[in-house]
Short mmCIF file of C-alpha atoms in Angstrom, two decimals:
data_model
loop_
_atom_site.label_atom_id
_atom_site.label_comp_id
_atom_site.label_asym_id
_atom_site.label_seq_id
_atom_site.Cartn_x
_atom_site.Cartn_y
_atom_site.Cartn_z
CA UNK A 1 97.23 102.61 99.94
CA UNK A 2 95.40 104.79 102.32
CA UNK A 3 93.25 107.12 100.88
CA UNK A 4 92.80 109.90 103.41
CA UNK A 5 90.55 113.34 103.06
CA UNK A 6 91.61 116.05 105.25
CA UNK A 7 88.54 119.19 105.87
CA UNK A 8 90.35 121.92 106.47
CA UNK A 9 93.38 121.07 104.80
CA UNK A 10 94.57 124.95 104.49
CA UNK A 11 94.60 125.73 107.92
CA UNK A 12 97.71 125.19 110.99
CA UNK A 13 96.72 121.99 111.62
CA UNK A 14 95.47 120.73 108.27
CA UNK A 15 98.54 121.76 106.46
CA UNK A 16 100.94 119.90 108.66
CA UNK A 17 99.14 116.76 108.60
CA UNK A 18 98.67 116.70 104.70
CA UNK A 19 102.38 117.54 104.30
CA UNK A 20 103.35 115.07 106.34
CA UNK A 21 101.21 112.24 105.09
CA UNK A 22 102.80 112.69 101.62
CA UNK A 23 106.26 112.16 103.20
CA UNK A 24 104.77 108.89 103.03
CA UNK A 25 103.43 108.14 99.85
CA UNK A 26 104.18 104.24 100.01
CA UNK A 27 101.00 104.16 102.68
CA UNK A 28 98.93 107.66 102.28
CA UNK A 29 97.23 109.37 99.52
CA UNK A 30 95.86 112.60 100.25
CA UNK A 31 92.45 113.46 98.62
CA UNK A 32 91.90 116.88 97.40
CA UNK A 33 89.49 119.17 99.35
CA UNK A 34 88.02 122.44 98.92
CA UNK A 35 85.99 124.19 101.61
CA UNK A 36 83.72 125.33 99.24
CA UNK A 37 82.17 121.61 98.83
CA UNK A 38 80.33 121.64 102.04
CA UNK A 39 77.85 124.07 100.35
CA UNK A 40 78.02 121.52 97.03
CA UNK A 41 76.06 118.09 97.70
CA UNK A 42 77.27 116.49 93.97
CA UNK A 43 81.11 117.52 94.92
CA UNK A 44 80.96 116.59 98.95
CA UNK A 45 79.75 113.26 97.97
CA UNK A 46 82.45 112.42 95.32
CA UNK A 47 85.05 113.61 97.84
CA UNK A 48 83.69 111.05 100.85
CA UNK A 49 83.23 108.36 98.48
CA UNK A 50 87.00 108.69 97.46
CA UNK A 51 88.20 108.17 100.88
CA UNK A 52 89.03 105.43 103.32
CA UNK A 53 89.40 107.66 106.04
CA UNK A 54 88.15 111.39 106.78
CA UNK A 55 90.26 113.68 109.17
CA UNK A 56 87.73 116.58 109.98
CA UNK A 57 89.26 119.31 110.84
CA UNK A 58 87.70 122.76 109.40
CA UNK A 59 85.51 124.95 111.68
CA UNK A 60 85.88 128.57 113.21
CA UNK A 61 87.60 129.00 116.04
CA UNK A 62 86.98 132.87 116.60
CA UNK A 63 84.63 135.47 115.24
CA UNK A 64 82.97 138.97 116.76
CA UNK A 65 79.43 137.48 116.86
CA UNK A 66 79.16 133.59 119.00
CA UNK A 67 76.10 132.30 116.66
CA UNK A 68 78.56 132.55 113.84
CA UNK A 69 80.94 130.22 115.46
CA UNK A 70 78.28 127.92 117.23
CA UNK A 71 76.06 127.45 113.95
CA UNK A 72 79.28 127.27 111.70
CA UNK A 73 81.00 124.01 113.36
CA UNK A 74 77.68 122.45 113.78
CA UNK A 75 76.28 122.64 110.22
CA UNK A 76 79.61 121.56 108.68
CA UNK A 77 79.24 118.16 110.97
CA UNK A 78 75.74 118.37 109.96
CA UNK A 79 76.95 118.62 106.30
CA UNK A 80 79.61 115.85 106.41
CA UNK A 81 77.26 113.31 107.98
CA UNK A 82 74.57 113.68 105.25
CA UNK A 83 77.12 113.08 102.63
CA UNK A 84 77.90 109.74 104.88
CA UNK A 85 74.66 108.89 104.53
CA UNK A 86 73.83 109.69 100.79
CA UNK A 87 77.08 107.50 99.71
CA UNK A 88 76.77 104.79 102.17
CA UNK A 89 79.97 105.97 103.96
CA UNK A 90 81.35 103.66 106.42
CA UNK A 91 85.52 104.15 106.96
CA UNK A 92 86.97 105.98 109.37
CA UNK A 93 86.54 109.77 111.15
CA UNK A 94 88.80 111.75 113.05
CA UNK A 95 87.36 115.12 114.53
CA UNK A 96 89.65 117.15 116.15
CA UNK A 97 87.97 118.83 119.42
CA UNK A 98 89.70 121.11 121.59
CA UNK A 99 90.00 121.62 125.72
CA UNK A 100 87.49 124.38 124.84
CA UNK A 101 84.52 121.73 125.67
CA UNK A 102 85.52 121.61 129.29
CA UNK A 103 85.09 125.81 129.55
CA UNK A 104 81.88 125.94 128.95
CA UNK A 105 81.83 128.78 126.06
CA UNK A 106 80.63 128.58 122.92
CA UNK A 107 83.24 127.48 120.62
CA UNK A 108 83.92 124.04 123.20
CA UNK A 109 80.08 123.60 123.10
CA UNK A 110 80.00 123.59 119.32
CA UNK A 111 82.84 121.20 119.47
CA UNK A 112 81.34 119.04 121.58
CA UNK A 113 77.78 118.82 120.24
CA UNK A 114 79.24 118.10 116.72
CA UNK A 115 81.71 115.29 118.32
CA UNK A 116 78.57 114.11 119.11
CA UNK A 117 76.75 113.87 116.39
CA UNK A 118 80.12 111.92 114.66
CA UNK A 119 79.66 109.40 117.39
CA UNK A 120 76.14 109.04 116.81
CA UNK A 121 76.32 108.28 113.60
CA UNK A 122 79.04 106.01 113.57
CA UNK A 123 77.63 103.82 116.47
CA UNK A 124 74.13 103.45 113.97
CA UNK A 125 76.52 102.88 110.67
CA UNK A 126 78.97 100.46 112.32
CA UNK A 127 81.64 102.66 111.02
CA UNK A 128 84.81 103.71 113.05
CA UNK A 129 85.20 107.62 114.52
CA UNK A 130 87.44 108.80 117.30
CA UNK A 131 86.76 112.40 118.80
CA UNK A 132 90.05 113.78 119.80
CA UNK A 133 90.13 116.46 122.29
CA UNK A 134 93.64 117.94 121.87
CA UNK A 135 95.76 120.48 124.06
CA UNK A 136 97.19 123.90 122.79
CA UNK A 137 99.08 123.40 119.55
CA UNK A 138 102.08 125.45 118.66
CA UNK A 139 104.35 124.91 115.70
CA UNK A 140 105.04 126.86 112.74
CA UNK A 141 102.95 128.56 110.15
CA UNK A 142 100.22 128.93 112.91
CA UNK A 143 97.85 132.06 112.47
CA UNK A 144 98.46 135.23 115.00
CA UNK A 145 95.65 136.02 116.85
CA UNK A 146 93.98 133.15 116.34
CA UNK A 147 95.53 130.17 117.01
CA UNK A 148 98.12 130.38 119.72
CA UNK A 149 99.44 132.71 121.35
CA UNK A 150 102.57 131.58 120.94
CA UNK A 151 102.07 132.47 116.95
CA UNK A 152 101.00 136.16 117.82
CA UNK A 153 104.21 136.88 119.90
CA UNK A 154 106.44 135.74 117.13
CA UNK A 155 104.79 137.90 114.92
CA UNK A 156 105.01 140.64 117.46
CA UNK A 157 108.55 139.97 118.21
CA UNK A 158 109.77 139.84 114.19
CA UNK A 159 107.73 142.90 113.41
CA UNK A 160 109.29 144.88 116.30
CA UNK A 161 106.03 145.13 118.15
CA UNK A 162 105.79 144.52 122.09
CA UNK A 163 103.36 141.50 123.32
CA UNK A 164 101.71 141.48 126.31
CA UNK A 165 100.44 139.27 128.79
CA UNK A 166 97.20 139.22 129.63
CA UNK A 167 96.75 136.44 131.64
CA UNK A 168 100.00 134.65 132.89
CA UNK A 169 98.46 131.50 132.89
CA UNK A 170 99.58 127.96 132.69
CA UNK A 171 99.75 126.48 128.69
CA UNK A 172 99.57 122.95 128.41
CA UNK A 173 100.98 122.63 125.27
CA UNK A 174 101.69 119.69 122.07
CA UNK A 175 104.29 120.55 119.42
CA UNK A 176 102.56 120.43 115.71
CA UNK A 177 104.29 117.55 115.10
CA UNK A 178 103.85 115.81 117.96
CA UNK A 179 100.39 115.97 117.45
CA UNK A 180 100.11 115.14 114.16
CA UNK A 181 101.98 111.58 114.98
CA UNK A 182 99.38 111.11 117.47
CA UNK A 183 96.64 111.69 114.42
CA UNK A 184 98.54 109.27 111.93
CA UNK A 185 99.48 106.58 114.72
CA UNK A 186 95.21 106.78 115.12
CA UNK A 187 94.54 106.18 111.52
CA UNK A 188 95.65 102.17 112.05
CA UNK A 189 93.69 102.14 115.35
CA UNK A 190 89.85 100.95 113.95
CA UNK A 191 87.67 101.52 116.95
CA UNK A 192 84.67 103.91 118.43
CA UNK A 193 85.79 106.26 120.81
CA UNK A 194 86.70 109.62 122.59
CA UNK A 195 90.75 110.48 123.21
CA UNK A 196 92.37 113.00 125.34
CA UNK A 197 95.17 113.41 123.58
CA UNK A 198 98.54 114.39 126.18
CA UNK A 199 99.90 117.92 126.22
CA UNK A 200 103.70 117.16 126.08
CA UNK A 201 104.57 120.39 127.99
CA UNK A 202 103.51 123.00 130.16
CA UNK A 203 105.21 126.77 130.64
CA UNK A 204 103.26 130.18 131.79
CA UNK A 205 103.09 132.53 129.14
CA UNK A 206 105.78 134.63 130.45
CA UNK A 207 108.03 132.02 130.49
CA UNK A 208 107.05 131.59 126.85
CA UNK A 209 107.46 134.92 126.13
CA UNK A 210 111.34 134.95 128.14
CA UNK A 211 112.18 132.69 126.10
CA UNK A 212 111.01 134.34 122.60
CA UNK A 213 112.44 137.14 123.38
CA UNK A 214 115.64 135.38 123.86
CA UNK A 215 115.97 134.43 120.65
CA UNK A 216 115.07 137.55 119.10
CA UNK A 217 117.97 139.05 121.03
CA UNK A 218 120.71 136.13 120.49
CA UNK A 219 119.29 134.77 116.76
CA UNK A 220 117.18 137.25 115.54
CA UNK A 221 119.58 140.14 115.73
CA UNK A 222 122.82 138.86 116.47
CA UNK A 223 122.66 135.56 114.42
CA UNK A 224 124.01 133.39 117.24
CA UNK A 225 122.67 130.06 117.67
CA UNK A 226 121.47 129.43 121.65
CA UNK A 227 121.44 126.99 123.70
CA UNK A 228 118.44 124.66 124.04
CA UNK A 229 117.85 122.72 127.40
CA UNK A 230 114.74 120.91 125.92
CA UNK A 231 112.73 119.69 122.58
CA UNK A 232 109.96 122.07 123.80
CA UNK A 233 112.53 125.09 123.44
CA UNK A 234 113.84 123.73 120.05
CA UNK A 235 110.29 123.32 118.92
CA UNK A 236 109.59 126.88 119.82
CA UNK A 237 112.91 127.97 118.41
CA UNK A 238 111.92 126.62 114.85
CA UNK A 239 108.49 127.80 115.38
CA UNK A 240 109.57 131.60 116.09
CA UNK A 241 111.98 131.00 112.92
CA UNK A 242 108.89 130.07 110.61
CA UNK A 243 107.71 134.30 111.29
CA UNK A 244 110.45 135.36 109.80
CA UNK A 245 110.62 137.87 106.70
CA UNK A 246 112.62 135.87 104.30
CA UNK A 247 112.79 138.39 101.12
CA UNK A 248 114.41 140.85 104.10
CA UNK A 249 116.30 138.72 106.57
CA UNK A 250 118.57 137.03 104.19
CA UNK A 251 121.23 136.80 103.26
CA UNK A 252 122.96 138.43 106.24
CA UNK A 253 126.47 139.71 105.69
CA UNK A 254 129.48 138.53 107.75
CA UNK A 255 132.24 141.17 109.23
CA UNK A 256 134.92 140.58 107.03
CA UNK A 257 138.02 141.40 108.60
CA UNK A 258 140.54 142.43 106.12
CA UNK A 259 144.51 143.37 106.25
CA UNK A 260 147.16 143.19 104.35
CA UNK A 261 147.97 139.04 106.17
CA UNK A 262 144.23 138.99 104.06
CA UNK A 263 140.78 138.44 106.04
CA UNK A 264 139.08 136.78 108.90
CA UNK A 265 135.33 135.77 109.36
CA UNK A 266 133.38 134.19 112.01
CA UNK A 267 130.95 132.01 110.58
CA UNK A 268 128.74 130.71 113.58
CA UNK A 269 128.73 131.70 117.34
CA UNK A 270 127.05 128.49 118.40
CA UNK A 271 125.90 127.59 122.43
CA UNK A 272 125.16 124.02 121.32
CA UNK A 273 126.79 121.20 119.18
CA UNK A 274 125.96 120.20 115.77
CA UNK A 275 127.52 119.27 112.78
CA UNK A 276 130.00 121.62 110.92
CA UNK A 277 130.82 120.36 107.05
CA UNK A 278 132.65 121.99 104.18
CA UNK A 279 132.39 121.60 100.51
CA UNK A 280 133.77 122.98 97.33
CA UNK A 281 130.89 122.98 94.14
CA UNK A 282 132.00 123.22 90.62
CA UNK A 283 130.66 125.70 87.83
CA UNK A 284 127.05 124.92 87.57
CA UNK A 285 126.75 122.49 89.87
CA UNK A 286 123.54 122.77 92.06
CA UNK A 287 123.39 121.09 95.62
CA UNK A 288 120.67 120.12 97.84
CA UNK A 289 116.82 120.05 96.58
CA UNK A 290 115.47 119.06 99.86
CA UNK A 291 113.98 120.36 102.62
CA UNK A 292 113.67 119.18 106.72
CA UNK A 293 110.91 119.36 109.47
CA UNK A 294 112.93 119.44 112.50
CA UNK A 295 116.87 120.62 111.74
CA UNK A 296 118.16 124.11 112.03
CA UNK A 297 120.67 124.74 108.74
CA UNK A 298 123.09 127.34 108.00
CA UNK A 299 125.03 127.83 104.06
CA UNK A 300 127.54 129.89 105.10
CA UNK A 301 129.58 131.27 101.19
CA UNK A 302 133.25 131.86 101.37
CA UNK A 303 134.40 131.55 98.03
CA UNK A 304 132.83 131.98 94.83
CA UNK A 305 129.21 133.13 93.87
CA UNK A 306 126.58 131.04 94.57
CA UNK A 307 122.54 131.41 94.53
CA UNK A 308 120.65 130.11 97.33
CA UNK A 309 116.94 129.17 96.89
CA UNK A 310 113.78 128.55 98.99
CA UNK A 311 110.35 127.24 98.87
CA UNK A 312 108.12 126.70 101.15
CA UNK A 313 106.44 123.08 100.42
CA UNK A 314 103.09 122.94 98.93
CA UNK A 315 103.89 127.10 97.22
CA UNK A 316 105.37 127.96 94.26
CA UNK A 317 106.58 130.91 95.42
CA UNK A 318 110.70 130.73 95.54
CA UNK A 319 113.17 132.87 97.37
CA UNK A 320 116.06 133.55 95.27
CA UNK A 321 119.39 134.88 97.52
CA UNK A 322 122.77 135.64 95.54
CA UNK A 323 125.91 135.12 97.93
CA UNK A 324 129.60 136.68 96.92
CA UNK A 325 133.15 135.26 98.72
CA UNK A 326 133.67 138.75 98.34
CA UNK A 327 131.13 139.64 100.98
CA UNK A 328 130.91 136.74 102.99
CA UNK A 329 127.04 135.92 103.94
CA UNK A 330 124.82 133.35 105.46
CA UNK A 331 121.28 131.93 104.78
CA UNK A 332 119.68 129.98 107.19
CA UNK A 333 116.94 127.30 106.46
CA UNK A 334 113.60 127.62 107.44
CA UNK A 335 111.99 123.91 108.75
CA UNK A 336 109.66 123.09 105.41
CA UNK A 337 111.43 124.45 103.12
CA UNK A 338 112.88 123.12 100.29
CA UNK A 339 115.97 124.59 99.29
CA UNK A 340 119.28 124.08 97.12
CA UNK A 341 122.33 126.27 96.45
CA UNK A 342 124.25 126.60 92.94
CA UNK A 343 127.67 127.74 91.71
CA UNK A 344 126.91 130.73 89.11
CA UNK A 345 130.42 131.44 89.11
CA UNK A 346 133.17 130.80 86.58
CA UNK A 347 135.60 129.56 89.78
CA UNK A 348 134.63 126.49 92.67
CA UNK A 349 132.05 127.55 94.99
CA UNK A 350 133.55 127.23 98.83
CA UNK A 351 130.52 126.97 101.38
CA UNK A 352 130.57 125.75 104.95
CA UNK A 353 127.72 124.01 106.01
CA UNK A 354 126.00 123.79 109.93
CA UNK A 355 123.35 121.53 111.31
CA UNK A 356 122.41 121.22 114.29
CA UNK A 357 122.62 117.51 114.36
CA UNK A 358 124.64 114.55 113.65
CA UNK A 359 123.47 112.89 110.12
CA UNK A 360 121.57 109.75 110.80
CA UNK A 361 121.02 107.78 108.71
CA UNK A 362 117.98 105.98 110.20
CA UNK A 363 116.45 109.48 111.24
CA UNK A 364 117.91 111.63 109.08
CA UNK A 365 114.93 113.90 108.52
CA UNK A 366 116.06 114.36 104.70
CA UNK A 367 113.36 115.06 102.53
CA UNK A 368 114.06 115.10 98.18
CA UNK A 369 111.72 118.19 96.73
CA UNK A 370 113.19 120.29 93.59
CA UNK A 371 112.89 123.62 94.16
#
């Protein structure tokens, strides 16, 4: 086992990665973190002395005065590496830089002095660090305003506000879990160096923003599913998704067409493929307790009442929707997001199922959580 500490475990990037090392729990163990340990010698010390391998990824990307920012990623290097020395540390670092160093402003500077210092220190302690200077990240759960602007103009766009483009510039862009494979893959790799990690795409902001507002026009307020010519536009799909208002966007009611032949709903207006399933659930019955990082997923209830529940992985927080054949609805399923549906009838449940991918069962990007 692979005992792995991740700084900054709370924040865009920190989250995914820690999530997604406990998908594998045969090879990683994550070690607990707290921020508040940088400014505790005792407690920093007993965290680094747990771990094979430190992922350093906490610092301050934005703030109204530059010293703040500049002083603040320095001094937590300058805080991890006494620790390394007090215990004798010698595993592995990762220290996530950013494109920033190449601009010349204060944030890449403190980046890059503090990537530094890592290397520094392992070259004198013969232990193993790589620097990696990544790309713009998007995914979901990112911060508006502060970490992409991809995350600020889905929270414009769900919130009925109206981005705007400042610069229509070129994004060279990585997809959050893109980049955190490239982070994982690096954990095996033992080895002293500096790596430019690849952006995997590249689209001007108001292409970006075309295509967000696309699916706030076709999804977003019409339910339909479109079309996706890419990964990159399925990646941003489930990242606008992740914005959402869940205790106010679902369930959403079908148009039930009724006469006296009896009724007619249309369950999915779909521009791409997929997987459609049906399934009846008996009295009590409760299916599902899992969640996925890369499918879309729609419980559409016919028949019966059933409740529908959510959880974001890592929160306790649950999202509790009650369904009715008698008003046909739909929930969708948020990526991360673990989430079941029950009969609390006294009849069968009827529910019709869409993914937007054939199972696999090599891939099949099926993860068991209870809600």
């Amino acid at each position: 086992m692979i005992k792995v500490g991740v700084t900054g475990s709370n924040g865009f990037i920190g989250w995914h990665l820690c999530q997604t090392l406990r998908l594998d729990s045969n090879k990683f163990v994550v070690i607990e973190f707290n921020r508040e340990w940088f400014n505790e010698n005792i407690k920093l010390d007993i965290f680094v002395s747990k771990c094979d391998v430190i992922i350093h990824l906490a610092g301050l990307n934005r703030h109204s005065e530059d010293d703040v920012i500049y002083n603040t990623n320095i001094g937590l290097a300058e805080k991890l590496i006494e620790s390394f020395k007090r215990t004798g540390f010698k595993g592995q670092v990762l220290f996530s830089s950013s494109i920033q160093e190449e601009r010349n402003n204060i944030f890449g500077n403190s980046k890059k002095l503090a990537k530094e210092l890592f290397y520094n220190w392992a070259i004198n302690a013969e232990a193993n660090f790589k620097g990696l200077l990544i790309p713009n990240v998007f995914g979901a759960f990112g911060k508006p305003f502060y970490n992409s602007v991809v995350s600020t103009f889905c929270h414009q766009l769900v919130n009925n506000e109206t981005p705007k483009i400042e610069k229509d510039v070129t994004l060279n862009l990585i997809y959050i879990n893109d980049l955190i494979k490239v982070v994982i893959d690096l954990i095996d790799v033992k080895t002293i160096e500096n790596i430019n990690i690849s952006y995997t795409d590249s689209y001007k902001v108001s292409e970006i923003l075309e295509l967000l507002l696309a699916f706030k026009l076709k999804y977003y307020e019409k339910g339909q599913i479109p079309n996706f010519n890419n990964k990159f536009e399925l990646n941003l799909f489930n990242t606008f998704r992740s914005y959402f208002d869940l205790n106010g966007h679902f369930p959403i009611k079908y148009t039930n067409n009724i006469d006296d032949r009896g009724n007619f709903v249309e369950v999915i207006k779909l521009e791409i493929g997929g997987q459609v399933s049906f399934s009846t659930t008996k009295k009590g019955i409760t299916r599902g307790n899992h969640f996925h990082t890369r499918k879309v997923e729609r419980f559409s209830v016919i028949k019966g009442e059933a409740l529908i529940q959510l959880r974001k992985v890592g929160d306790i927080d649950t999202f509790d929707y009650y369904l009715s054949g008698a008003e046909p609805a739909y929930v969708d399923m948020p990526i991360w997001y673990t989430h079941n549906i029950k009969n609390i009838g006294k009849e069968d449940l009827y529910t019709v199922f869409w993914i937007n991918e054939f199972y696999n069962p090599n891939d099949p990007d099926t993860y068991f959580e209870i809600v």
